[in-house]
Short mmCIF file of C-alpha atoms in Angstrom, two decimals:
data_model
loop_
_atom_site.label_atom_id
_atom_site.label_comp_id
_atom_site.label_asym_id
_atom_site.label_seq_id
_atom_site.Cartn_x
_atom_site.Cartn_y
_atom_site.Cartn_z
CA MET A 260 20.39 1.77 15.45
CA ARG A 261 21.54 4.20 12.35
CA LYS A 262 18.93 6.20 11.05
CA VAL A 263 18.08 5.02 6.83
CA ALA A 264 16.71 7.52 4.60
CA VAL A 265 14.82 7.25 0.88
CA VAL A 266 17.66 8.50 -1.60
CA GLY A 267 15.80 6.83 -5.24
CA ALA A 268 12.72 5.57 -5.39
CA GLY A 269 10.74 4.70 -9.55
CA MET A 270 7.61 2.92 -10.67
CA THR A 271 6.31 1.48 -13.57
CA PRO A 272 2.74 2.63 -14.64
CA PHE A 273 0.64 0.30 -12.68
CA ALA A 274 -2.08 -1.21 -15.60
CA GLU A 275 -2.88 -4.11 -17.13
CA HIS A 276 0.89 -5.53 -18.70
CA PHE A 277 -0.56 -8.20 -21.13
CA ALA A 278 2.37 -7.85 -23.56
CA LEU A 279 5.43 -7.34 -20.46
CA GLY A 280 6.18 -9.88 -18.00
CA ILE A 281 7.63 -9.70 -14.26
CA LYS A 282 10.87 -9.74 -15.83
CA ASP A 283 10.45 -6.56 -17.64
CA LEU A 284 8.66 -5.22 -15.04
CA LEU A 285 11.24 -5.04 -12.29
CA PRO A 286 13.78 -3.23 -14.77
CA MET A 287 11.54 -0.73 -15.81
CA ALA A 288 11.09 -0.01 -12.22
CA PHE A 289 14.78 -0.24 -11.27
CA ALA A 290 15.72 1.90 -14.05
CA GLU A 291 13.36 4.91 -13.13
CA CYS A 292 14.78 4.31 -8.93
CA ALA A 293 18.21 4.91 -10.30
CA ALA A 294 17.14 7.49 -12.26
CA SER A 295 16.25 9.42 -9.18
CA VAL A 296 19.06 9.29 -7.13
CA ASP A 297 20.66 12.62 -7.15
CA LYS A 298 24.21 11.95 -7.28
CA GLY A 299 24.01 8.72 -9.47
CA LEU A 300 23.83 5.19 -8.34
CA ARG A 301 26.13 2.07 -9.31
CA THR A 302 24.36 -1.46 -9.46
CA ALA A 303 27.67 -2.30 -7.49
CA ASP A 304 26.77 -0.09 -4.25
CA LEU A 305 23.82 -2.29 -3.67
CA GLN A 306 24.89 -4.93 -0.98
CA ALA A 307 21.37 -6.36 -0.48
CA ALA A 308 17.48 -6.67 -1.76
CA TRP A 309 14.31 -7.04 -0.51
CA PHE A 310 11.79 -8.32 -3.15
CA GLY A 311 8.31 -8.35 -2.51
CA ALA A 312 5.59 -10.23 -4.21
CA MET A 313 2.81 -13.00 -4.48
CA GLY A 314 4.85 -15.39 -6.40
CA THR A 315 6.17 -16.09 -9.56
CA THR A 316 5.57 -18.18 -12.48
CA ASP A 317 8.93 -17.76 -14.16
CA GLY A 318 10.79 -19.32 -11.53
CA PRO A 319 11.56 -18.67 -7.34
CA PRO A 320 10.85 -14.89 -6.63
CA SER A 321 14.48 -13.57 -5.38
CA GLY A 322 16.21 -16.03 -8.65
CA VAL A 323 13.71 -14.05 -10.62
CA LEU A 324 14.78 -11.08 -9.60
CA GLY A 325 18.15 -11.83 -10.17
CA ASP A 326 17.95 -12.61 -13.25
CA ALA A 327 15.66 -9.36 -14.61
CA LEU A 328 18.18 -6.74 -13.42
CA ASN A 329 21.28 -8.89 -14.00
CA LEU A 330 22.38 -9.12 -10.52
CA PRO A 331 23.27 -12.82 -9.64
CA ASP A 332 26.02 -11.61 -7.07
CA LEU A 333 22.80 -9.85 -4.73
CA PRO A 334 21.63 -11.39 -2.01
CA THR A 335 17.84 -11.01 -2.28
CA THR A 336 15.43 -12.02 0.32
CA HIS A 337 11.33 -12.74 -0.64
CA ILE A 338 9.43 -11.01 1.38
CA GLU A 339 5.59 -12.57 1.08
CA ASN A 340 3.40 -10.90 3.71
CA SER A 341 -0.65 -11.23 1.99
CA CYS A 342 -1.43 -7.05 1.05
CA ALA A 343 0.92 -5.64 3.40
CA THR A 344 4.15 -7.14 1.38
CA GLY A 345 5.61 -3.81 0.29
CA ASN A 346 5.97 -1.97 3.34
CA ASP A 347 6.72 -5.17 4.94
CA ALA A 348 9.86 -4.94 2.53
CA VAL A 349 10.77 -1.88 3.62
CA ARG A 350 10.59 -2.47 7.42
CA ASN A 351 12.78 -5.32 6.83
CA ALA A 352 15.56 -3.90 4.80
CA LEU A 353 15.12 -0.42 7.03
CA PHE A 354 16.40 -3.12 10.32
CA ALA A 355 19.27 -4.43 8.30
CA ILE A 356 20.10 -1.08 7.32
CA ALA A 357 19.47 0.13 10.82
CA SER A 358 21.67 -2.64 12.55
CA GLY A 359 24.80 -1.67 10.00
CA ALA A 360 24.48 -5.43 7.81
CA VAL A 361 24.72 -3.32 5.12
CA ASP A 362 25.02 0.32 3.95
CA VAL A 363 22.79 -0.07 0.97
CA ALA A 364 19.56 -2.04 0.13
CA LEU A 365 17.54 -2.26 -3.31
CA VAL A 366 13.62 -2.48 -2.25
CA ILE A 367 11.45 -3.58 -5.07
CA GLY A 368 7.92 -5.14 -5.25
CA ALA A 369 5.91 -6.43 -8.19
CA ASP A 370 3.71 -8.67 -8.90
CA LYS A 371 1.80 -9.69 -12.70
CA LEU A 372 -1.58 -10.74 -12.28
CA ARG A 373 -3.22 -10.19 -15.52
CA GLU A 374 -2.09 -13.39 -17.66
CA THR A 375 -3.35 -16.99 -17.73
CA ALA A 376 -0.65 -18.51 -15.60
CA GLN A 377 -0.65 -16.03 -13.28
CA LYS A 378 -4.30 -15.67 -12.59
CA ASP A 379 -4.10 -19.18 -11.67
CA LEU A 380 -1.54 -18.27 -9.20
CA LEU A 381 -3.60 -15.60 -7.75
CA GLY A 382 -6.59 -18.17 -7.15
CA GLU A 383 -4.89 -20.25 -5.45
CA TRP A 384 -2.90 -17.82 -3.05
CA GLY A 385 -6.57 -15.92 -2.61
CA SER A 386 -7.41 -19.48 -1.61
CA LEU A 387 -5.20 -19.80 1.14
CA THR A 388 -5.91 -16.85 3.23
CA ARG A 389 -9.20 -18.12 3.77
CA ASP A 390 -9.32 -19.97 6.90
CA GLN A 391 -10.38 -23.84 5.53
CA ALA A 392 -12.61 -24.61 8.10
CA TRP A 393 -14.83 -21.39 8.23
CA ASP A 394 -14.19 -18.86 5.71
CA TYR A 395 -14.15 -21.38 2.57
CA GLN A 396 -16.90 -23.29 3.66
CA LEU A 397 -18.56 -19.79 3.92
CA GLY A 398 -17.56 -18.84 0.90
CA LEU A 399 -16.07 -15.81 2.34
CA PHE A 400 -13.97 -15.15 -0.72
CA GLY A 401 -11.56 -11.79 -0.53
CA PRO A 402 -14.14 -8.64 -1.12
CA ALA A 403 -17.00 -11.14 0.93
CA ALA A 404 -14.64 -11.15 4.17
CA PHE A 405 -14.55 -7.18 3.98
CA ALA A 406 -18.03 -6.50 3.27
CA LEU A 407 -18.83 -8.05 6.64
CA HIS A 408 -16.52 -5.70 8.07
CA VAL A 409 -17.73 -2.85 6.23
CA SER A 410 -21.39 -3.79 6.64
CA ARG A 411 -21.12 -4.25 10.22
CA TYR A 412 -19.46 -0.41 10.35
CA LEU A 413 -22.27 0.66 8.92
CA TYR A 414 -24.42 -0.43 10.86
CA GLU A 415 -23.38 0.79 13.59
CA SER A 416 -21.35 4.18 12.52
CA PRO A 417 -23.19 7.41 11.39
CA ALA A 418 -21.53 6.19 7.81
CA THR A 419 -23.24 5.11 4.68
CA ARG A 420 -22.34 4.10 1.70
CA GLU A 421 -22.57 7.57 0.36
CA HIS A 422 -19.45 8.08 2.24
CA LEU A 423 -18.05 5.18 0.61
CA ALA A 424 -19.17 6.34 -2.81
CA MET A 425 -16.90 9.86 -1.39
CA VAL A 426 -14.07 7.97 -0.93
CA ALA A 427 -14.10 6.58 -3.97
CA VAL A 428 -15.24 9.69 -6.08
CA LYS A 429 -12.11 11.64 -4.25
CA ASN A 430 -9.48 8.89 -5.09
CA HIS A 431 -10.36 8.66 -8.68
CA ARG A 432 -10.43 12.62 -8.95
CA HIS A 433 -6.59 12.27 -7.57
CA GLY A 434 -5.65 9.24 -9.71
CA ALA A 435 -7.25 11.25 -12.80
CA ARG A 436 -4.10 13.21 -13.19
CA ASN A 437 -1.56 10.44 -11.99
CA PRO A 438 -0.03 9.38 -15.28
CA LYS A 439 0.89 6.06 -13.67
CA ALA A 440 -2.43 5.22 -12.32
CA ARG A 441 -4.84 2.45 -14.48
CA LEU A 442 -8.36 3.87 -14.12
CA ARG A 443 -7.74 7.76 -14.85
CA PHE A 444 -10.95 8.66 -14.72
CA GLU A 445 -13.31 10.79 -12.59
CA ILE A 446 -16.90 9.33 -11.72
CA SER A 447 -19.09 10.94 -9.70
CA LEU A 448 -21.17 10.23 -6.38
CA GLU A 449 -24.63 9.01 -8.77
CA GLN A 450 -22.17 6.52 -10.60
CA ALA A 451 -20.56 5.28 -7.82
CA LEU A 452 -23.93 4.31 -5.93
CA GLN A 453 -25.80 3.20 -8.36
CA ALA A 454 -22.92 0.95 -9.68
CA PRO A 455 -23.40 -3.16 -9.79
CA ILE A 456 -22.81 -4.36 -6.28
CA VAL A 457 -20.47 -7.20 -6.08
CA THR A 458 -20.53 -8.45 -2.28
CA ASP A 459 -22.92 -5.78 -0.38
CA PRO A 460 -22.92 -3.19 0.56
CA LEU A 461 -19.37 -2.58 -1.94
CA GLY A 462 -19.91 -2.45 -5.08
CA VAL A 463 -17.96 -2.08 -8.79
CA TYR A 464 -16.59 1.35 -7.79
CA ASP A 465 -15.79 0.66 -4.16
CA CYS A 466 -13.19 -1.90 -5.53
CA VAL A 467 -10.04 -2.24 -6.46
CA PRO A 468 -8.39 -3.43 -10.27
CA GLN A 469 -5.55 -6.05 -9.59
CA SER A 470 -3.41 -4.84 -12.17
CA ASP A 471 0.69 -5.59 -12.58
CA GLY A 472 3.09 -3.31 -11.92
CA ALA A 473 6.63 -2.41 -10.27
CA ALA A 474 7.69 -0.05 -7.85
CA ALA A 475 11.08 -0.06 -6.13
CA LEU A 476 13.37 2.57 -3.52
CA VAL A 477 16.87 2.55 -2.44
CA LEU A 478 18.12 3.21 1.24
CA ALA A 479 20.52 4.39 2.54
CA ALA A 480 22.43 4.12 5.68
CA GLU A 481 22.92 7.86 8.15
CA ASP A 482 26.96 6.67 7.58
CA VAL A 483 26.56 6.45 3.19
CA VAL A 484 23.70 8.84 2.42
CA ASP A 485 25.67 12.13 1.08
CA ARG A 486 27.08 9.89 -1.46
CA TYR A 487 23.64 9.49 -2.77
CA THR A 488 21.67 13.03 -2.44
CA ASP A 489 21.55 16.11 -0.06
CA ARG A 490 17.56 15.60 0.00
CA PRO A 491 17.07 12.66 1.81
CA VAL A 492 13.94 11.56 3.08
CA TRP A 493 14.13 9.35 6.28
CA VAL A 494 12.35 6.57 7.24
CA ARG A 495 11.28 7.45 10.45
CA GLY A 496 8.91 4.64 12.00
CA VAL A 497 7.94 1.36 10.59
CA GLY A 498 5.72 -1.10 12.47
CA LEU A 499 3.72 -4.29 11.82
CA GLY A 500 0.52 -5.35 13.28
CA LEU A 501 -1.55 -8.69 13.94
CA ASP A 502 -4.66 -10.25 14.10
CA SER A 503 -6.83 -13.40 14.42
CA VAL A 504 -6.94 -14.75 10.71
CA THR A 505 -10.33 -16.24 11.87
CA HIS A 506 -13.15 -13.63 11.33
CA GLN A 507 -15.13 -15.94 14.22
CA TYR A 508 -12.17 -15.10 16.47
CA GLN A 509 -12.62 -11.27 16.06
CA ARG A 510 -14.67 -9.18 18.53
CA ASP A 511 -14.76 -6.32 16.99
CA MET A 512 -15.46 -6.07 13.24
CA THR A 513 -15.83 -2.52 13.39
CA SER A 514 -11.90 -2.00 13.57
CA PHE A 515 -8.74 -3.65 12.31
CA PRO A 516 -6.99 -4.11 15.17
CA ALA A 517 -3.66 -5.04 12.97
CA THR A 518 -3.99 -2.05 11.53
CA ALA A 519 -4.09 0.12 15.24
CA ARG A 520 -1.05 -2.68 16.00
CA ALA A 521 1.28 -1.32 13.03
CA ALA A 522 0.36 2.07 13.70
CA ARG A 523 0.95 2.29 17.04
CA ALA A 524 4.54 1.04 16.57
CA ALA A 525 4.95 3.28 13.88
CA TYR A 526 4.14 6.29 16.14
CA ALA A 527 6.52 5.20 18.65
CA MET A 528 9.69 4.73 16.67
CA ALA A 529 8.72 8.05 15.04
CA GLY A 530 8.36 9.61 17.83
CA LEU A 531 5.22 11.27 16.22
CA SER A 532 1.39 11.21 16.36
CA PRO A 533 -1.57 11.22 13.83
CA ALA A 534 -1.66 15.56 14.19
CA ASP A 535 2.19 15.44 12.67
CA ILE A 536 1.16 13.51 9.16
CA ASP A 537 0.76 15.91 6.13
CA VAL A 538 0.07 12.74 3.97
CA ALA A 539 -0.77 9.63 3.32
CA GLU A 540 -0.93 6.71 1.19
CA VAL A 541 -3.97 4.55 3.09
CA HIS A 542 -4.86 1.39 1.80
CA ASP A 543 -7.75 1.22 0.46
CA PHE A 544 -8.39 -2.06 -1.06
CA PHE A 545 -12.19 -1.67 -1.17
CA THR A 546 -13.45 2.36 0.31
CA GLY A 547 -15.07 0.72 3.48
CA ILE A 548 -10.93 -0.04 4.39
CA GLU A 549 -9.62 3.87 3.57
CA LEU A 550 -12.74 4.98 5.45
CA MET A 551 -12.65 2.58 8.41
CA SER A 552 -8.54 3.09 8.91
CA TYR A 553 -9.39 6.57 9.66
CA GLU A 554 -10.05 5.71 13.08
CA ASP A 555 -7.45 3.28 13.38
CA LEU A 556 -4.51 5.12 12.42
CA GLY A 557 -5.72 7.90 14.93
CA PHE A 558 -6.63 9.96 12.01
CA ALA A 559 -10.14 10.17 13.58
CA ASP A 560 -12.38 9.50 16.69
CA ARG A 561 -14.16 6.39 16.40
CA PHE A 562 -17.18 6.49 14.01
CA GLU A 563 -16.06 9.53 13.35
CA ALA A 564 -14.71 9.30 10.08
CA HIS A 565 -17.38 9.96 7.87
CA LYS A 566 -16.62 13.64 9.11
CA LEU A 567 -13.44 13.91 7.41
CA VAL A 568 -15.23 12.88 4.31
CA GLU A 569 -17.94 14.85 4.54
CA ALA A 570 -15.53 17.87 4.94
CA GLY A 571 -13.33 17.64 2.62
CA VAL A 572 -10.17 17.45 5.32
CA THR A 573 -8.40 13.97 3.30
CA THR A 574 -8.79 15.40 -0.62
CA LEU A 575 -6.39 18.09 -1.79
CA GLY A 576 -6.28 20.82 -0.54
CA GLY A 577 -7.59 19.66 2.73
CA ALA A 578 -6.12 19.49 5.91
CA LEU A 579 -5.13 15.77 5.74
CA PRO A 580 -4.85 14.53 2.23
CA VAL A 581 -5.01 10.53 1.80
CA ASN A 582 -3.87 8.89 -1.51
CA PRO A 583 -3.28 11.81 -3.51
CA SER A 584 -1.81 8.67 -5.87
CA GLY A 585 -5.39 7.94 -6.25
CA GLY A 586 -5.22 5.01 -3.99
CA LEU A 587 -5.69 1.22 -4.44
CA LYS A 588 -8.40 1.98 -6.45
CA SER A 589 -7.21 4.40 -9.45
CA LYS A 590 -3.86 3.34 -9.28
CA GLY A 591 -4.18 -0.21 -9.21
CA HIS A 592 -2.74 -2.92 -6.78
CA PRO A 593 -0.04 -5.19 -8.32
CA PRO A 594 -0.11 -6.36 -4.46
CA GLY A 595 3.68 -6.49 -3.77
CA ALA A 596 4.08 -3.62 -5.25
CA THR A 597 1.49 -1.38 -3.37
CA GLY A 598 3.44 -1.08 -0.82
CA VAL A 599 7.00 0.31 -2.30
CA ALA A 600 4.90 2.46 -4.57
CA GLN A 601 2.86 4.23 -2.25
CA CYS A 602 6.37 5.14 0.25
CA VAL A 603 7.33 5.98 -3.89
CA GLU A 604 4.06 8.24 -3.50
CA LEU A 605 5.70 9.80 -0.39
CA PHE A 606 9.00 10.39 -1.32
CA GLU A 607 8.11 12.50 -4.24
CA GLN A 608 5.72 14.19 -2.36
CA LEU A 609 8.15 15.08 0.57
CA ARG A 610 10.61 16.29 -1.85
CA GLY A 611 7.68 18.71 -3.94
CA SER A 612 7.53 16.79 -6.91
CA ALA A 613 4.98 14.56 -6.53
CA VAL A 614 2.14 15.31 -9.46
CA ASN A 615 -0.85 15.60 -7.51
CA GLN A 616 1.75 18.01 -4.87
CA VAL A 617 0.54 18.58 -1.52
CA ASP A 618 1.61 22.26 0.37
CA GLY A 619 3.96 22.02 2.53
CA ALA A 620 4.39 18.22 3.55
CA ARG A 621 6.95 17.37 5.57
CA ILE A 622 5.63 14.46 7.13
CA GLY A 623 3.99 11.07 5.15
CA LEU A 624 2.67 7.70 6.21
CA ALA A 625 2.10 4.71 4.58
CA HIS A 626 -0.22 1.79 5.06
CA ASN A 627 -1.57 -1.69 4.19
CA LEU A 628 -4.24 -4.42 5.24
CA GLY A 629 -4.47 -7.76 4.29
CA GLY A 630 -4.46 -11.30 4.98
CA PRO A 631 -7.56 -10.25 4.55
CA THR A 632 -7.83 -8.40 7.69
CA ALA A 633 -4.76 -10.18 9.97
CA VAL A 634 -1.75 -8.41 8.96
CA SER A 635 -0.81 -4.58 8.56
CA ALA A 636 2.04 -2.39 7.97
CA VAL A 637 3.01 1.19 8.44
CA THR A 638 5.84 3.12 7.30
CA ILE A 639 6.54 6.87 8.23
CA LEU A 640 8.50 9.45 6.18
CA GLY A 641 9.98 12.48 7.01
CA VAL A 642 12.12 15.16 6.43
#
């Protein structure tokens, strides 16, 4: 397979964009992405696009992208894979370029959730992620399903709600400095612990704010990468992992097998190990997911993730900063855009231009988990 690089990256702020529709957000992300290509990008150079989105109310997503970017001749594939959508779009574009089918591709993700029509769509989409015979009857909406995992993890491991709160405090501190984050304020440990409970043991500050936004990447084959930049960020590895949709068939609620499978595939493709990662964007839809994912991604031994947050390992200035962007927790979470935005952050980190720059970062990892826990995608970038 040919090597593939990210040569451009950009995104909108993640926010409640009440005055903007998805057809406004897509051009904003694409324009910033195109402007970041060092030697310039012509839209005629794009040979295909992969568009990650939960769905739209303005028509078929592929057609919406063509309309919004005025690129009706650009072959576009719509990707929807729960919260793993963004990194799965990267994975699909990578394989198309690596195979030689195309040389230059656009990967873009967007969702518009904060308006009446899309809120209805979000509710419908959420119901489709639950098993109708089991989870739906038990009222296991998204937060409750994840709370089952986190509760069991807190029961079996030395981790406590204080460790969840430490993750929230860390990500809010990082996000407060990110001009594109939705929740740009710091919180204290006491605030996180005393916040109203959403679904035990998850409080308000353990949960992500659903948001609007878009993010975009331009990927290019090694044969043509010099046309666009002398500072490529290479896609070193990708992985997609699956697990049972139904909790009743999951043997161990203290781990996410989908993440472990996706990570193994990505590390193997990259020829790297967890010890090689300098910076990571980890799916923190809920704080407990980030904590548990440290172990599934190989950053900590089983039931020892709490030690990383206690020692400050995963904060800026630590040995392995996690979510320097603020993560989903502070930055926000338009599901189709999130994984792409994680790669935007890593692109900037590895080129030394990030807002919360990690010194000497050369290898970065992005991770999504969704469905609620049935699918995970991991992308590893490097310079």
